[in-house]
Short mmCIF file of C-alpha atoms in Angstrom, two decimals:
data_model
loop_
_atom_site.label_atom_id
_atom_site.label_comp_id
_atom_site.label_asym_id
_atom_site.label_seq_id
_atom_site.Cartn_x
_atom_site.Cartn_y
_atom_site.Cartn_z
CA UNK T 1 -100.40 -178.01 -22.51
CA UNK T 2 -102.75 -180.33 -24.42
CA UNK T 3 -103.13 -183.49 -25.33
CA UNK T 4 -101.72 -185.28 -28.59
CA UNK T 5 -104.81 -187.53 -28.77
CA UNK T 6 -107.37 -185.77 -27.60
CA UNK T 7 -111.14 -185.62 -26.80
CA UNK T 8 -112.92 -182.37 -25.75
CA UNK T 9 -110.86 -180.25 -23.21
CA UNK T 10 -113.42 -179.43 -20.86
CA UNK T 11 -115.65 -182.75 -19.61
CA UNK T 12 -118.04 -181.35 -20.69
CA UNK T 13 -122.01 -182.54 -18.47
CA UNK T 14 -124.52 -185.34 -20.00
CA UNK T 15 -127.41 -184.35 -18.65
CA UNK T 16 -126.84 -180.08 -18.17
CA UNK T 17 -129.57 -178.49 -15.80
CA UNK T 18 -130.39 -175.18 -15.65
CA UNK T 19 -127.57 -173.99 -12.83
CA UNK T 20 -123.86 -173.33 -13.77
CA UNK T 21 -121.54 -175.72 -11.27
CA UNK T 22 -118.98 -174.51 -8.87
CA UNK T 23 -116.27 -176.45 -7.30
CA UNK T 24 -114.30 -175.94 -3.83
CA UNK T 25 -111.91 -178.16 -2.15
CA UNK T 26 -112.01 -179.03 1.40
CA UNK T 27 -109.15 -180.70 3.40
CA UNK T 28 -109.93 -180.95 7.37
CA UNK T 29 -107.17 -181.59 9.95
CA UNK T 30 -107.23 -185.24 11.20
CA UNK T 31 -106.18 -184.17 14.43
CA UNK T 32 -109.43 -182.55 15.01
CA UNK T 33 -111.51 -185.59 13.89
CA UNK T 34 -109.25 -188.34 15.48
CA UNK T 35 -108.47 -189.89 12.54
CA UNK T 36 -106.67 -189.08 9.02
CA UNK T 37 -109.89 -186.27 8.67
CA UNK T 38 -111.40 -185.16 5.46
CA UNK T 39 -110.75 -184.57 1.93
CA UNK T 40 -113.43 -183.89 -0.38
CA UNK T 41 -114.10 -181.45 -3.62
CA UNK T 42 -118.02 -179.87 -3.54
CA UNK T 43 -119.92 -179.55 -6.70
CA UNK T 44 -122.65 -177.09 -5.86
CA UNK T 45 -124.69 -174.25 -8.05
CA UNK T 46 -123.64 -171.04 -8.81
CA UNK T 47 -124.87 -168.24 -10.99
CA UNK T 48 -121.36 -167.35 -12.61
CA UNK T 49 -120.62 -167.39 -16.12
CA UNK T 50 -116.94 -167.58 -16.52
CA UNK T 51 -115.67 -168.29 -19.37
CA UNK T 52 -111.99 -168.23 -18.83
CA UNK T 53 -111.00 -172.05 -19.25
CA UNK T 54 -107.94 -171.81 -16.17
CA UNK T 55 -110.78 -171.35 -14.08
CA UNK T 56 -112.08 -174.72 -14.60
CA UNK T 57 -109.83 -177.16 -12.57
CA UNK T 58 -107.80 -179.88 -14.02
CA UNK T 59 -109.17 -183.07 -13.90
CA UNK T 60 -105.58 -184.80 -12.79
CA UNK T 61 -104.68 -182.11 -10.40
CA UNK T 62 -101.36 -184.02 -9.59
CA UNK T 63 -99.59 -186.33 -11.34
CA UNK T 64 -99.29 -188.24 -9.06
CA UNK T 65 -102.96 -189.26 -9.09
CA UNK T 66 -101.95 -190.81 -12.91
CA UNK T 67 -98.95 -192.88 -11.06
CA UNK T 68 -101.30 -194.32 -8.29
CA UNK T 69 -103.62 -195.67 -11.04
CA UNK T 70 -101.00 -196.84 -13.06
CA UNK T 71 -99.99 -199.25 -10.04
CA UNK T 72 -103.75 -199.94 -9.38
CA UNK T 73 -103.22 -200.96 -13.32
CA UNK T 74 -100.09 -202.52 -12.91
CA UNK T 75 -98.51 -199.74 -15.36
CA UNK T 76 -94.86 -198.03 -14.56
CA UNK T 77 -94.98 -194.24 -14.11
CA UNK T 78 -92.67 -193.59 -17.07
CA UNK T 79 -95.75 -195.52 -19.37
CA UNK T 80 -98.59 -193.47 -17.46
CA UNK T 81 -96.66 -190.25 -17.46
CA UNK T 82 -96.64 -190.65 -21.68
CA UNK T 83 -99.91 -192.00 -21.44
CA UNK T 84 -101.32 -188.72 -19.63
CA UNK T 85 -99.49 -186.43 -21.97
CA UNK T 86 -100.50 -187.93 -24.88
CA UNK T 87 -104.43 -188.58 -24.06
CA UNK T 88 -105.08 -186.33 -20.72
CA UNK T 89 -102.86 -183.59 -21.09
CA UNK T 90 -105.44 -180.45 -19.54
CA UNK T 91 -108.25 -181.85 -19.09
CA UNK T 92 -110.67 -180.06 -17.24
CA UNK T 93 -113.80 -180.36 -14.62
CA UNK T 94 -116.94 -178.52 -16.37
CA UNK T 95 -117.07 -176.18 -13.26
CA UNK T 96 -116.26 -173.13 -11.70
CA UNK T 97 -113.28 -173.26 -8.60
CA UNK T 98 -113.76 -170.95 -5.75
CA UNK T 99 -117.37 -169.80 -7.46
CA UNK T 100 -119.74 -168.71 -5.35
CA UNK T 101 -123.42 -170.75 -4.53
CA UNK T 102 -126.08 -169.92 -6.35
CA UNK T 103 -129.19 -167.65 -5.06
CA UNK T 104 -131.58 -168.38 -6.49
CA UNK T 105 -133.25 -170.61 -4.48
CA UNK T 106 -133.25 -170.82 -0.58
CA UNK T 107 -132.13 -174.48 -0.23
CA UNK T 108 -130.57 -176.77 -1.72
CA UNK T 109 -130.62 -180.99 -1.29
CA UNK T 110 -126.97 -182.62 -0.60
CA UNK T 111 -125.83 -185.67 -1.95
CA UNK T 112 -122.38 -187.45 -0.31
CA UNK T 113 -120.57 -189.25 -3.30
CA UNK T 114 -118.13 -192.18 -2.84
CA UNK T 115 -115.39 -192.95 -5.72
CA UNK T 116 -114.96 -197.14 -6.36
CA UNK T 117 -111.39 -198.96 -5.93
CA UNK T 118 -108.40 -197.17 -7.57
CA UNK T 119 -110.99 -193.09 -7.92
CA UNK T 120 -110.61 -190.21 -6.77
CA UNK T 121 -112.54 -186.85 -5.63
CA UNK T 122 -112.37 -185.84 -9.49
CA UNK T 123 -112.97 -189.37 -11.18
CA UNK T 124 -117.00 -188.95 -11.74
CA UNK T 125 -116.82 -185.41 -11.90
CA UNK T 126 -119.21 -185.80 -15.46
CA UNK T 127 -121.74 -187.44 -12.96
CA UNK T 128 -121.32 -184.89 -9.57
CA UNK T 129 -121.54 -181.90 -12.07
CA UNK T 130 -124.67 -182.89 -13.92
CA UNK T 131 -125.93 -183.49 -10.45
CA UNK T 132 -124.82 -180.29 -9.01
CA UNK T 133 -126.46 -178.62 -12.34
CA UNK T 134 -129.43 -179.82 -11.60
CA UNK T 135 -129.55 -178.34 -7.84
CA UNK T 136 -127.94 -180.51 -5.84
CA UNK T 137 -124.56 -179.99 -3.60
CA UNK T 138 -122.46 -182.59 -4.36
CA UNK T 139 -119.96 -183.72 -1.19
CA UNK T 140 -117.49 -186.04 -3.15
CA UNK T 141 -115.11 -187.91 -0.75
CA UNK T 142 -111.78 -188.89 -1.43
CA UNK T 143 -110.71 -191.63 0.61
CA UNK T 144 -107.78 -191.89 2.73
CA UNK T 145 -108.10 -195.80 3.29
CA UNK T 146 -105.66 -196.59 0.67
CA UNK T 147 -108.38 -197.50 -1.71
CA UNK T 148 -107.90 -194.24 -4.25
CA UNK T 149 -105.70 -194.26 -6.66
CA UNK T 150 -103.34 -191.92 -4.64
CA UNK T 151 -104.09 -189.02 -2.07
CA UNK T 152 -102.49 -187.35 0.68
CA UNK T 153 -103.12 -184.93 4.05
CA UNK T 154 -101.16 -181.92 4.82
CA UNK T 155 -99.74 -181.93 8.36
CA UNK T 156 -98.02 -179.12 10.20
CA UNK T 157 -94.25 -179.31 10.60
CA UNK T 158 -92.31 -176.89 11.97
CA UNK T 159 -94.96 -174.10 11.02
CA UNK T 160 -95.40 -175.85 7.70
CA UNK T 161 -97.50 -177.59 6.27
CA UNK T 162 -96.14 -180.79 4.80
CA UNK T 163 -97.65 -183.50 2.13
CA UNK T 164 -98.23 -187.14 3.13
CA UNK T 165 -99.17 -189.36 0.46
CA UNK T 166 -101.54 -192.34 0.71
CA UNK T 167 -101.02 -194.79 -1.31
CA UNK T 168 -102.83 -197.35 -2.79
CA UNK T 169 -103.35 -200.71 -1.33
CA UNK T 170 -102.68 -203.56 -3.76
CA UNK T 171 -104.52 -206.90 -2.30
CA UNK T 172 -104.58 -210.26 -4.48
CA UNK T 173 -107.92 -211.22 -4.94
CA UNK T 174 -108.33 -214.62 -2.91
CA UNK T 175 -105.54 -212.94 -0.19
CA UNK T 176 -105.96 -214.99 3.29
CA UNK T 177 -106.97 -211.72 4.80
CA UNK T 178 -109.08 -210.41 1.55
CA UNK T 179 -112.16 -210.05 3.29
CA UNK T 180 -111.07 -208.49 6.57
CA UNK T 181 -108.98 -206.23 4.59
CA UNK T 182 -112.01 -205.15 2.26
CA UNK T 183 -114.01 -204.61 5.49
CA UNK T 184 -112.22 -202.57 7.43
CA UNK T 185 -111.68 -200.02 4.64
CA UNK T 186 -115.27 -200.25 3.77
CA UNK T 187 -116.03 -198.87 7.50
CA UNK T 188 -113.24 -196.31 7.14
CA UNK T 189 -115.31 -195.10 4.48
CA UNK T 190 -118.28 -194.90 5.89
CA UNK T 191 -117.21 -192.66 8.93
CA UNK T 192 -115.76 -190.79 5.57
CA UNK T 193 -118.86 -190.36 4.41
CA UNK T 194 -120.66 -190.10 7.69
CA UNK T 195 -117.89 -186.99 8.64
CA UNK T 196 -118.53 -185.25 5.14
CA UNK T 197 -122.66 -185.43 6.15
CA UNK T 198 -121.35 -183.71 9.74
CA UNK T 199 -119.49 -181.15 7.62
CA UNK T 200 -122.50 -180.30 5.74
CA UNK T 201 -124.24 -179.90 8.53
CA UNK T 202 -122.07 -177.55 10.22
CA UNK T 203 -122.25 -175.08 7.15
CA UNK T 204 -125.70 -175.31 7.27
CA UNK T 205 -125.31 -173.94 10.97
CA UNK T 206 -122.76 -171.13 10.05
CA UNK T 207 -119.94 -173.13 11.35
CA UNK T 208 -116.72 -173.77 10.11
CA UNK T 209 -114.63 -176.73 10.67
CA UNK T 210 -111.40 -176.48 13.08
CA UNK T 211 -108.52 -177.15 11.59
CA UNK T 212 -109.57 -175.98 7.53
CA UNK T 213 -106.03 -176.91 5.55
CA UNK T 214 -107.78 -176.92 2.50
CA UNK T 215 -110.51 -174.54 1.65
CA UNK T 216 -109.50 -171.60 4.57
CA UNK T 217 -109.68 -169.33 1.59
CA UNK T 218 -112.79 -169.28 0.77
CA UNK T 219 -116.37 -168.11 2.21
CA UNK T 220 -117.83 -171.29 3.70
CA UNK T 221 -120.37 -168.79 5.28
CA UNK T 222 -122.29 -168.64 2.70
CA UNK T 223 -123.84 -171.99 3.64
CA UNK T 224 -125.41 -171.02 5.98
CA UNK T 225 -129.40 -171.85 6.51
CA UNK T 226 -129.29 -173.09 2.12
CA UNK T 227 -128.79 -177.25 2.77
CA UNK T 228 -131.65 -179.49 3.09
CA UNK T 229 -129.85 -181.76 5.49
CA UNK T 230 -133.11 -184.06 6.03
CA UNK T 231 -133.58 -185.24 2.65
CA UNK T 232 -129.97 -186.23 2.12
CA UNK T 233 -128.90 -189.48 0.02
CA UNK T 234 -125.65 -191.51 -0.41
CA UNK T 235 -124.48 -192.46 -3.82
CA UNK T 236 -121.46 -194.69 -4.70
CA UNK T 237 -119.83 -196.68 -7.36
CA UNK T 238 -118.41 -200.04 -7.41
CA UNK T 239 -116.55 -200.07 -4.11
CA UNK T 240 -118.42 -196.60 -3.14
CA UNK T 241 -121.53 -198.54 -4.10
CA UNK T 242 -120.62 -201.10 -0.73
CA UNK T 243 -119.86 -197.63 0.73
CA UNK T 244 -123.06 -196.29 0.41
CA UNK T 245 -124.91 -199.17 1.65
CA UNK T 246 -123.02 -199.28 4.29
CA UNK T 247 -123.37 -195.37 5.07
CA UNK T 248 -127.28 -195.87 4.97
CA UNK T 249 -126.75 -198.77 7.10
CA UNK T 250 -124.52 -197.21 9.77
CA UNK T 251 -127.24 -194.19 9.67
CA UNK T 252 -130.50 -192.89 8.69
CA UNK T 253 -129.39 -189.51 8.28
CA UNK T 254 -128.94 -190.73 4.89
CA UNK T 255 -132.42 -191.02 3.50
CA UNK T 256 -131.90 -192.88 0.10
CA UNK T 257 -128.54 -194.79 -1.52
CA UNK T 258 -127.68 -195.69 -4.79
CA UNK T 259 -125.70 -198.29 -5.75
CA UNK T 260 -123.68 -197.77 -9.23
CA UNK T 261 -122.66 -201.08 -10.18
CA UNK T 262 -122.05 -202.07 -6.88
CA UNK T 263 -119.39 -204.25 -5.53
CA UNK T 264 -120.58 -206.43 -2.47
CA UNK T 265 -117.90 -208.45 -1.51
CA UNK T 266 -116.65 -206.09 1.31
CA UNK T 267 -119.79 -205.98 3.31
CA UNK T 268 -120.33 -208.02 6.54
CA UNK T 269 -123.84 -209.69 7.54
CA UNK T 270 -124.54 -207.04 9.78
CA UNK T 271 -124.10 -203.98 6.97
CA UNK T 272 -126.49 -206.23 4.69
CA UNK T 273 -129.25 -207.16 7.14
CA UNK T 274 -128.86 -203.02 8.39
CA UNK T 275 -129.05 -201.48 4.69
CA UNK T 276 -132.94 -200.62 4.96
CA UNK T 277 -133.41 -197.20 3.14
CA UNK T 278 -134.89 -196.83 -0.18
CA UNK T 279 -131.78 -197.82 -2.53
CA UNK T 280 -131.38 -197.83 -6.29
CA UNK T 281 -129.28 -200.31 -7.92
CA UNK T 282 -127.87 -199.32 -11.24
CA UNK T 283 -126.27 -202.90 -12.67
CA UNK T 284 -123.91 -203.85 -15.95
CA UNK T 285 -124.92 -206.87 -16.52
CA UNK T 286 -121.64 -207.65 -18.58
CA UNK T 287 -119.69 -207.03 -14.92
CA UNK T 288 -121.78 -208.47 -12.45
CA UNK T 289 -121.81 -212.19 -11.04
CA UNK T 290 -124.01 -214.05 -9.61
CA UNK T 291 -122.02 -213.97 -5.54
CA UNK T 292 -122.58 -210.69 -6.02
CA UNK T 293 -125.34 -210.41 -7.48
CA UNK T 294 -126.79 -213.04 -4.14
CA UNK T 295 -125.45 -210.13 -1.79
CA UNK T 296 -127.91 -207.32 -3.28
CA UNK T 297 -131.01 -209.90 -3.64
CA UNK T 298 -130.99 -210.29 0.00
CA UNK T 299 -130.71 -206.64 0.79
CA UNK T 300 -133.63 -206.05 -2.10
CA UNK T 301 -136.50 -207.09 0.17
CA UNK T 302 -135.75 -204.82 3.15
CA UNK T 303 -137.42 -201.74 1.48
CA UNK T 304 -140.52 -201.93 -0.71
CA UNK T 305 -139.27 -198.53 -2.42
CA UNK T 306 -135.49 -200.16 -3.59
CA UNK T 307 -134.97 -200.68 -7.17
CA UNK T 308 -132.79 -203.13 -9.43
CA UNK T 309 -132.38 -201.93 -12.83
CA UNK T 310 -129.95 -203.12 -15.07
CA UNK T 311 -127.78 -201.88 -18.42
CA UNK T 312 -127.27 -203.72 -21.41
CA UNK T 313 -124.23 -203.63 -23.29
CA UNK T 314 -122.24 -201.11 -20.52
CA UNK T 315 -119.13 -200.91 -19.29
CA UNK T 316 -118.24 -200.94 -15.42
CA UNK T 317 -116.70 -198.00 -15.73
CA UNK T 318 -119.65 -195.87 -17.59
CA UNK T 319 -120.63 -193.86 -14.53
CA UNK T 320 -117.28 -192.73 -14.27
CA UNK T 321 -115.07 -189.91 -16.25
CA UNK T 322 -113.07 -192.63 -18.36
CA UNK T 323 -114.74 -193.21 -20.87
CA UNK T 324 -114.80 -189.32 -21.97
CA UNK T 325 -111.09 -188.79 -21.51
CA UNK T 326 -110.50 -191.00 -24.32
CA UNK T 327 -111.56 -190.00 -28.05
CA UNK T 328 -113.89 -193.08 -28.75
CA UNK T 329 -111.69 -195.81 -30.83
CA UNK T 330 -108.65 -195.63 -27.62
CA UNK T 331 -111.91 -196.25 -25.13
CA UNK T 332 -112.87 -199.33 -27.26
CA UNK T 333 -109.21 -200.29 -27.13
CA UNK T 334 -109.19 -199.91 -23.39
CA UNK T 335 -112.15 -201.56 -22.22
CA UNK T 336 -114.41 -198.46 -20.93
CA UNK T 337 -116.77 -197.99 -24.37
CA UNK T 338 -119.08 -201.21 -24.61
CA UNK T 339 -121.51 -202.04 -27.07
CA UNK T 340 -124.57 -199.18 -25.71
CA UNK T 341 -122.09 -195.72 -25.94
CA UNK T 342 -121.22 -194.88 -22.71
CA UNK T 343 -122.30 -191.25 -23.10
CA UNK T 344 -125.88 -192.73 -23.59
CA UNK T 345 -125.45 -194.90 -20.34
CA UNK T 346 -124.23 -192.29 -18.09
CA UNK T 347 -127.48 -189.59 -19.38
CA UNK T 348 -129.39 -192.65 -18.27
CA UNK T 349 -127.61 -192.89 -15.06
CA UNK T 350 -127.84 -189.46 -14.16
CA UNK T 351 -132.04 -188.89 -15.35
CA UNK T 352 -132.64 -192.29 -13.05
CA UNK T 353 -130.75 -190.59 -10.39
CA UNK T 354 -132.75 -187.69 -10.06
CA UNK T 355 -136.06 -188.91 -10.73
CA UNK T 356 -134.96 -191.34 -7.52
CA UNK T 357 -133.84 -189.31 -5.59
CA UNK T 358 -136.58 -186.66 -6.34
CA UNK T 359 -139.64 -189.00 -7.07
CA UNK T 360 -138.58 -192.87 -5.68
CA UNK T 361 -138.71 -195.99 -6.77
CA UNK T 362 -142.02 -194.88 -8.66
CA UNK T 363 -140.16 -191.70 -10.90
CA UNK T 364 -137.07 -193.80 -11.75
CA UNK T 365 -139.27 -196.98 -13.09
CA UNK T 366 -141.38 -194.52 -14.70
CA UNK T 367 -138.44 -192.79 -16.97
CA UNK T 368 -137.03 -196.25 -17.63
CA UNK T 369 -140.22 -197.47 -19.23
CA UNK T 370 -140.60 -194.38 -21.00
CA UNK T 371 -136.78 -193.60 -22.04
CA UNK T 372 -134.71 -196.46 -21.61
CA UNK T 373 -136.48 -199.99 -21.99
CA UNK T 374 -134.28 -200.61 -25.27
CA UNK T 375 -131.28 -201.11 -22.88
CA UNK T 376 -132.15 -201.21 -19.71
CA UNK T 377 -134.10 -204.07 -17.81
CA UNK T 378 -135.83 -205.04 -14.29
CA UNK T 379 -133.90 -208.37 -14.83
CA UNK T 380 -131.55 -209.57 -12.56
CA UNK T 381 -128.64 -211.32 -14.13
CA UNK T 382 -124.95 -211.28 -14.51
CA UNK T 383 -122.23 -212.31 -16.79
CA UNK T 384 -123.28 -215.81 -16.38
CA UNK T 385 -126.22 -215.21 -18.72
CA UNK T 386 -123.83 -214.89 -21.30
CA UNK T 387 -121.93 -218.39 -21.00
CA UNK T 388 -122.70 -220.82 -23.63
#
């Protein structure tokens, strides 16, 4: 069914490159992994053209994804379940489920993605498609550390398998235990992120995972030899941005991070002084402060090739699907259009993001001065700018 108010069905890609983009789910057994294992969705090219809309996948593939955020929002089900009718309705991803990679070229760079407080594996899918358009396979993780907006593992009953749902964690800011809290999810996502590099890897080899419950369906083989696994990079907003600094921190199998409007708070003094690869900060200047803002100036002098670059009139929640769901007066009305469209700042986010990740520090400064100076800035600042 659609949607009452709606914008395009299909989320349609900012910044299209010259591959089609499949999608595949992959849930991994925790038992196997010690932990709560793996859940994440892989953009990656292919060279199919279908057309048939039901084989792009929904964007809210349970509705309970809609409730979790509506308690992240403080928002009863009954409202969000109207709300989603009315506005989501069948949104889709603009890619291809179960399609197969693309051959025409022999390798392929990977890129782990980590979703901010309250995401999900599907939340930036506008920004892991572009990037998986462009030639890149896209590993985005869904977090089992009660910070998405809802998730769940399957575990084996009885010779069934059964759904456990993890909730979100609700934490008042200022909490006693805020900070400890924050921090101990932030590591639970970086051995996330750390596991979904390890997967990766193990495709690259031929090998499948133990324990598939997600994903057993299709032909991981294919893999196989077509993943640059020495060039990979870490990329995360808000709470994923602490993620991905972290990730880099914890390892140097991740080459390069970027930081999409990054959220510090959650990082300890040894993750800061240990966040040395090149890393590209993407700021809103409307959302950041200057305690955070403190955080990321003492991590900036630890590589000569990080960047700061910051976004004039944006909306935290730009580099995310949100602000596409909505037809453009309802985004105004909730908070995730600003004053430069958010279309505009997400093609910006996604150009910087290759010409980092494909040329440095050196590409991405390049296309700002050349594209993006009327909005975009090497200042440093916050929403304190903008006190009287």
């Amino acid at each position: 069914m659609g949607s009452f108010i709606s914008s395009p069905q299909v989320l349609t890609r900012k910044v299209s490159g010259q591959f089609q983009v499949g999608c595949k789910d992959l849930m991994i057994d925790g038992t196997v992994l010690g932990d709560r294992g793996l859940f994440m969705r892989v953009y990656f090219p292919t060279d199919s053209e279908v057309t048939d809309i039901t084989s792009f996948p929904l964007w809210l593939p349970k509705p309970q994804y809609a409730h979790g955020l509506g308690e992240y929002l403080g928002q009863s089900p009954q409202k969000m379940n109207l709300l989603t009718s009315a506005v989501v309705g069948e949104k889709r991803e603009d890619c291809i489920e179960n399609a197969q990679l693309s051959t025409k070229c022999d390798k392929w760079p990977i890129v782990v993605f980590s979703h901010g407080l309250g995401g999900s594996r599907t939340f930036y899918s506008t920004y892991c498609t572009s990037l998986a358009s462009h030639g890149y396979v896209v590993a985005a993780v869904e977090h089992k550390d009660h910070s998405a907006c809802w998730t769940y593992q399957l575990s084996e009953k009885n010779g069934e398998l059964v759904e456990q749902p993890i909730k979100i964690k609700l934490i008042e800011k200022n909490e006693k235990n805020e900070f400890k809290i924050r921090n101990q999810q932030v590591g639970k996502r970086v051995t996330e992120c750390v596991k979904a590099l390890n997967v990766l890897e193990q495709l690259n080899f031929g090998t499948v995972p133990e324990k598939v419950l997600i994903g057993n369906d299709y032909n991981w083989g294919q893999f196989k030899d077509k993943l640059i696994m020495a060039s990979a990079s870490v990329i995360g907003h808000s709470f994923g941005g602490a993620t991905s600094l972290a990730s880099s921190a914890y390892t140097t199998d991740f080459q390069k991070a970027i930081v999409l409007d990054g959220w510090m708070f959650p990082l300890d003094s040894t993750q800061q002084e240990q966040a040395k690869q090149p890393t590209m900060f993407l700021n809103v200047g409307d959302w950041q402060w200057n305690e955070n803002l403190d955080v990321m100036k003492k991590i900036f002098p630890h590589n000569d090739g990080n960047l700061v670059l910051t976004l004039n009139g944006a909306v935290h929640q730009c580099f995310s699907d949100f602000p596409f769901i909505f037809p453009m007066w309802l985004a105004k009305k909730f908070g995730v259009q600003g004053a430069t469209e958010s279309s505009l700042c997400l093609q910006a986010a996604i150009e910087l993001s290759l010409a980092f990740l494909e040329q440095g520090k050196t590409g991405a400064q390049r296309l700002k001065d050349e594209k993006y100076s009327d909005f975009i800035s090497n200042e440093v600042y916050g929403r304190e700018k903008f006190k009287l």
